[in-house]
Amino acid sequence: MRYSGWQLLKQGLRGNAGWQPAWRTPVLQRSYDAIVVGGGGHGLAAAYYLARVHGLKRVAVLERGWIGGGNTGRNTTIVRSNYFFAESAAMYDFALRLYEGLSRELNYNIMLSQRGVLNLAHTEHDMELMTRSVNAMLLNGIDVELLDAKQVRDEVPLLNFSPSARFPIHGGFVQRRGGVARHDAVAWAYARGASDLGVDIIQNCDVTGWLREGSRIVGVETSLGRISAGVCAMSVAGHSGVMAEMAGFRLPITSYALQAMVSEPLKPILDTVVMSTATGMYVSQSDKGELVFGAGLDLYPSYAQRGNLPTGQAIVAAMLELFPAFRRLKMLRQWAGIVDVCWDYSPVIGPAPVEGLYLNCGWGTGGFKATPVGGWLLAHLMATGQHHALSAPFDLGRFTSGMLVDEAAGAGIAH
Amino acid sequence: MLLIPCPWCGPRSEHEFGFGGEPAVRPQSSASDTEWADYLYMRTNPKGRNTELWCHSAGCGQWFVMERDTVTHAIHTTREMGA
Amino acid sequence: MTGTRLGSGGRIDRGQVIPFRWGDTVLQGFAGDTLASALLANGVRVVGRSFKYHRPRGIFAAGVEEPNAIVDVRIGDRHDANARASLVTLQHGIVARPIAGWPSVTRDAFAALDLLQRFLPAGFYYKTFMRPSWSRYEANIRRMAGLGRASHQPDMRQFETRNIQIDVLVVGAGPAGLAAARAAAASGRSVMLVDENPDFGGSLLWQDGTIDDRPAADWAAATTAELAAQGVTLLPATTAFGYYDHNTLGLMERRATAAPGWALDRLWCVTAGKVVLATGSLERPLVFPHNDRPGVMSAAAVLRYLRQYAVLVGRSVVITTNNDSAYATAAALRLAGAEVAVADVRTAPGQAAKDATALGVSVIPGSVVTDTGGRLGVRWADIGPADATSKKAATRRVSCSIVACSGGWTPVVHLFSQSGGKLRWDAAASAFLPGIGRQDHQLSGGMNGVTSLAECLASGHRAGIAASGATMLAAPRAEPAAVETPLQPFWFVRIPGARQWLDLQNDVTVKDVGLAARENFQSVEHLKRYTTLGMATDQGKTSNVNGIAVMAELTGRGIAETGTTTFRPPYAPVSLGGLAGSRHGLLYSPRRELPAHGEHLALGADMREYGGWMRPACYPRLDETTAAAIRREASAVRADAGLFDGSSLGKIEVCGPDAAAFLNLMYYNNVENLKPGRLRYVLLLREAGTVYDDGVIARLAADRYLLSPSSSHTAGVLAMLEQWRQTEYPAMHVAFHDVTAAWATFVVCGPRVRDIMASLAAEIDLSDAALPHMALADGHVLGVPARIARVSFTGERSYEVSVPAGYGPALWRHLLAQGPTPYGIESLSVLRAEKGYILIGTDTDGLTMPADLDMSGPLRAKKVDFVGRRSLTTPDGVRADRRQFVGLLPQDPNFVPPVGTHAVDASRKSLGWITTSAYSPTVGRSIALAMISGGRARIGDVVELFDRGRVSQAKVCAPVFHDPAGEKLHG
């Protein structure tokens, strides 16, 4: 069923009784050509592209809970491609370009709002590093602008421009094509698109082990029984370590809780996404009016999808330091997702050390913006057995060669 | 907020501690690239009971070993290094 | 105008009249009122508009669960853009106004949207607004959305945080909580009792009952006084908003007064030995057609407004219920003179109904409200059979101004759930009740499914004893409850097409849940996200259970199977300023000042922050630009003499018999063969082989070293040394001590430096033979203990003079009086750039390895397995195209390419970037340092530079522009 304003009129006149399920509830088959473990945005996107780009007919997505219930539904919805290294820029910009066409391709409004992503500089040294980054991005074909303090003030007058501010604002840079999108809608749109192409989306299906034939993985053990597959992939974010352990290998990944919060809804007050490296803070205002914000990770590894109080306070304090007017507002909700933080803050995409299994993990705090490209590259690997040119630098093998894609280090942040 | 029983100072607030990762055995410099990468980058990252290094950095400054559940955040034991 | 104030009764002070503004009108209330009760007493019905359809909304509840009465409140300089009228204590100076409605809340032009409601079902926006793109629509939709209007003025109030440990924390001061606190206090342990209301007592303040032979409210007051006398910490008007790990709770106190400049909100972070949860329960609505009109209220709220605030919300009231609790409201209303009819879905309502009938209440068993009417508030209600499936069912129209409803009670399990506890659906109680808990707590009263007063007291008492170990105390007694007729679950009226609201604020109806079910958004979380049910500022307190139950019925599943959403902090919205507390400004991130800070200020220094330290960038004279000052200062150092404050440079003493061996395992360079009294420039790597820090290491004695890490890395280096000693080399005998703050260090350098040093009357032999370059000596200068080191970051003959920090300002003044030019960091940066000395974090980044800096000697010469060694020989470590540190001479000698400019190849691919650049007054041209791919092999080549579209050329050269032989160091 095609969605449109006309369809809303038509169905409205018929009491809205004619709407079809957004995705089918299929009968689970015992064998598939391809199985993607993890029904988040990345997994659903992979299944969609397997069917649409590579023409696979028998594809299943296995989700332990409900689709889009992990980090897809818990992030702060920022999309951007303002990365330093050519390898990252190429990949994230491909994601952003897919995002730009996604609502129309999937006939589902993901509410991509390209309102700009503004990064703040608080010292002259920050400005120098930003100049380095901006030039790198421009050379990599990413459209960004360096702003001086006055230009930042014109864009976001609410920032703390007081001379006594703890983090004075020296300038910043902006990617106009960056912005936010409706996170849940991305998962639902891919689910609907994939389901329409015949992909089976199986919810409440817990993968408890890998089926092997010799050294090769040939399927999964699940709470709903054994399912065999021509090729398997894992796209499970924070639970990557658990899945890897079942397959007998380790990853350069640690799982942490990353908190996010929203304020009560307000009339429009902030029109762009604002980020600050010095405080780690990022904030935007949702279309509903809530300020959506976050900052650093909790201190210690965690699989609990909840944040702790000290980090929560630090996140709030970081935002208020930059937006003193927001001190009067109230926090409505605080939550956390389990993010798979990779050693070099770049993802791992490629074959697993075990045959028959592909990896899409390590996106850490930045997975949402990469949803389309994570799915695209994983689908390419599963369908062809070969790296896409964009995923090759992100192979697990980089940790043996030492050829990391260390964005934080590249941007001058020692960690 | 965690209340962490430092083996030297007793229970103290999480604020005073630093997390130091999973203990790993440092290979000889003759290690292969793969062995070195495994030590340097690979993590077990278990869901559930985990053995971790922590430091009472804003207290006695001592490193110690902690057994902690990564799901419930319950702390099972803490002990001095090497104990 | 329906609500009226009764002439007597209530917990208000009629002697204290409080005028307040509501929109354009001035109304009056009394001390003891909330804004909501005062509005009702003044007959105000419409207080807001719903989020989506802009339907008129009236006050529904009396507490934290209020979904509708979200208003803008200003009191003096305080402002709450989304205040909940039921939680605002009425006080002098309140200016309140509705947040919705144009031109007014009663005449809202956007109400026309309601006419389009059939075309705007749940999630309609996912299905349209795609062409040409969402951005075409977004701005208008954003303007329509949102609740209050936030102030743009910075809020400069100070916020306070308290951290506290307590033996027993009791959350909730209703009957169960008071009984628990009373029992716990008897144990002698430290006890804290919190409640979100300004008065303790909870439902005791407005419900019937007798405890220990006195009226319940009196018992509550007496018990509260007793607890205060026993030293129990009492926190009224305090919301326990979050239950975190290890029995830590976040409490937000809203104080009545605070010192000038201080906020009323105060955060308490409480770590409790035991927690008693006595959070009570909230009445949930009974859902029926057009149940969203102003005048439709929670039955319990109607009773509370009557008893606590003496407000009769209407003279003719229809009550619709599925349980006994609403009969208390019916009886009280009747006694206050109202006409009351009760539509009870149960066919045999039992004793409570009989008692009400005896009072003159008209009870209609087996019935429910099937419709309501009235444009800006209820004017009539239809009462029809509870099993009605059509609008044509036989109904009776009753004229009324209030429809009070009760769909049962929802235990407040939020904190329990946040703590990690699992919930279970209890069909008998028709509620989600606590299941398996994960933390050290006791559960009591309404939140644990207890309904009668006697049992609430008993369960609270038991919980208090269990949490504290108290003994020998009798539990408070209340009359046993009358036998109740069980609640009959009733989730919505089966009239197809009728609009029945579940979430009043977000406009989510039963039909929307039906649509979600049809479209496969059947998981509770999908339901919530797709329809926005429970996502409003009340976070579903009145709507979640009803919504889940409707979904369960529509999908033919049980409620237990359908499940519930996760409860997340905060229980109720809490102030962001309060959460951040004292973490603001310098308490958020402190700045360090140099011992001679005041001297620099006196000289008019341009102070800037460098790695957490406030340091002089340069010392501009009046009418001198920064650039000119830097040029002047740098030139003066080369031509005459300069004075620099280097006190922020790290100083870590390392001592012990294994100091030499340990440092040799840590540092890239050999430090074991360093002679006492001598210095060496060294690098410290990370285990991944990249350069973490550089600095000078001094050997003070065979078993004692002094490290000088970069200013911003001192703490990190110290931590790293400790970690390696404790975790990797525990058998080594070596200790570290950060003495940075103990010393003031000034650098004197330049051709005239020996004259200045002579003025110090140093009891230290300063001859080149005794103190050559890269040596140090201890002694006295000007009569105070001092250490003098010969080390240079400018390329000039240079002396670092260190004295105890307290002598810093005096020494600075003495040195300055000898005539050297004071120079700041930015001038130093020019000087060190001329010499090609790197600055860590500026010329290097997290990827730089020693060989990239042309420092590969130690790797060949050194035998031990120092930190990071193995990583230097990975395939990445030995790549030919690694970026290498080189100099650049711009083709235009007057053009200084900005730091961050890239060097590019013919295809405009980046080869690397400029890390430092300056106009060198010494060389008389622009110079730059850069990290360039394969840079050393390019020396002599011309490369293209790129800066935001601007292209220029530069010649690659060795990274030294002045005195390459280093003769000046000894000059």
Coordinates of N, CA and C in Angstrom, one line a residue, chain C residues 27 65 67 85 102 109 161 192 213 227 233 245 281 342 383 428 527 540 567 807 866 874 912 925 965:
Chain C
L27 N -7.4 36.8 39.8 CA -8.3 35.9 40.6 C -7.7 35.9 42.0
E65 N 0.2 13.5 38.4 CA -0.2 12.8 37.1 C -1.0 13.7 36.2
P67 N -2.4 15.6 33.4 CA -1.9 15.6 32.0 C -2.3 16.9 31.3
A85 N -0.1 22.8 37.0 CA -0.9 23.7 37.9 C -1.1 22.9 39.2
W102 N -4.8 30.3 20.4 CA -4.7 31.6 19.7 C -6.1 32.0 19.1
A109 N -8.1 29.3 17.3 CA -8.3 29.1 15.9 C -7.9 27.7 15.4
T161 N 23.9 21.1 45.6 CA 23.7 19.7 45.6 C 24.1 19.2 46.9
M192 N 15.5 9.0 56.6 CA 15.0 10.2 55.8 C 13.7 9.9 55.2
D213 N -7.3 5.9 67.0 CA -8.4 6.7 67.7 C -8.4 8.2 67.4
L227 N 8.4 12.4 64.3 CA 9.6 12.1 63.5 C 10.6 13.2 63.5
T233 N 15.3 13.1 59.1 CA 15.4 14.1 58.1 C 14.1 14.1 57.2
D245 N 21.7 2.6 40.6 CA 22.4 1.5 41.1 C 22.8 1.7 42.5
S281 N -0.4 4.9 45.0 CA -0.9 4.5 43.7 C -1.7 5.7 43.1
V342 N -24.2 7.8 39.9 CA -23.0 6.9 39.6 C -23.4 5.8 38.6
I383 N -25.8 8.1 30.0 CA -25.5 6.9 30.7 C -26.2 5.8 30.0
A428 N -6.1 -10.0 39.5 CA -7.0 -9.7 40.6 C -7.0 -8.2 40.9
L527 N 3.8 0.5 20.1 CA 2.6 1.3 20.3 C 2.9 2.7 20.8
G540 N 2.7 9.1 30.7 CA 1.7 8.0 30.7 C 1.2 7.6 32.1
F567 N 10.1 1.7 32.8 CA 10.0 3.0 33.5 C 11.4 3.6 33.5
Y807 N 57.5 32.1 46.7 CA 58.4 33.1 46.3 C 58.3 33.6 44.9
F866 N 60.4 -1.3 26.1 CA 59.7 -0.1 26.7 C 58.2 0.0 26.1
T874 N 54.8 -2.7 13.5 CA 53.7 -3.3 12.8 C 53.7 -2.8 11.3
G912 N 48.8 16.0 4.0 CA 49.1 16.3 5.4 C 48.7 17.8 5.6
R925 N 60.5 36.3 7.4 CA 59.5 35.7 6.5 C 58.6 34.8 7.2
A965 N 72.7 24.9 13.7 CA 73.8 24.2 14.4 C 73.6 24.3 15.9

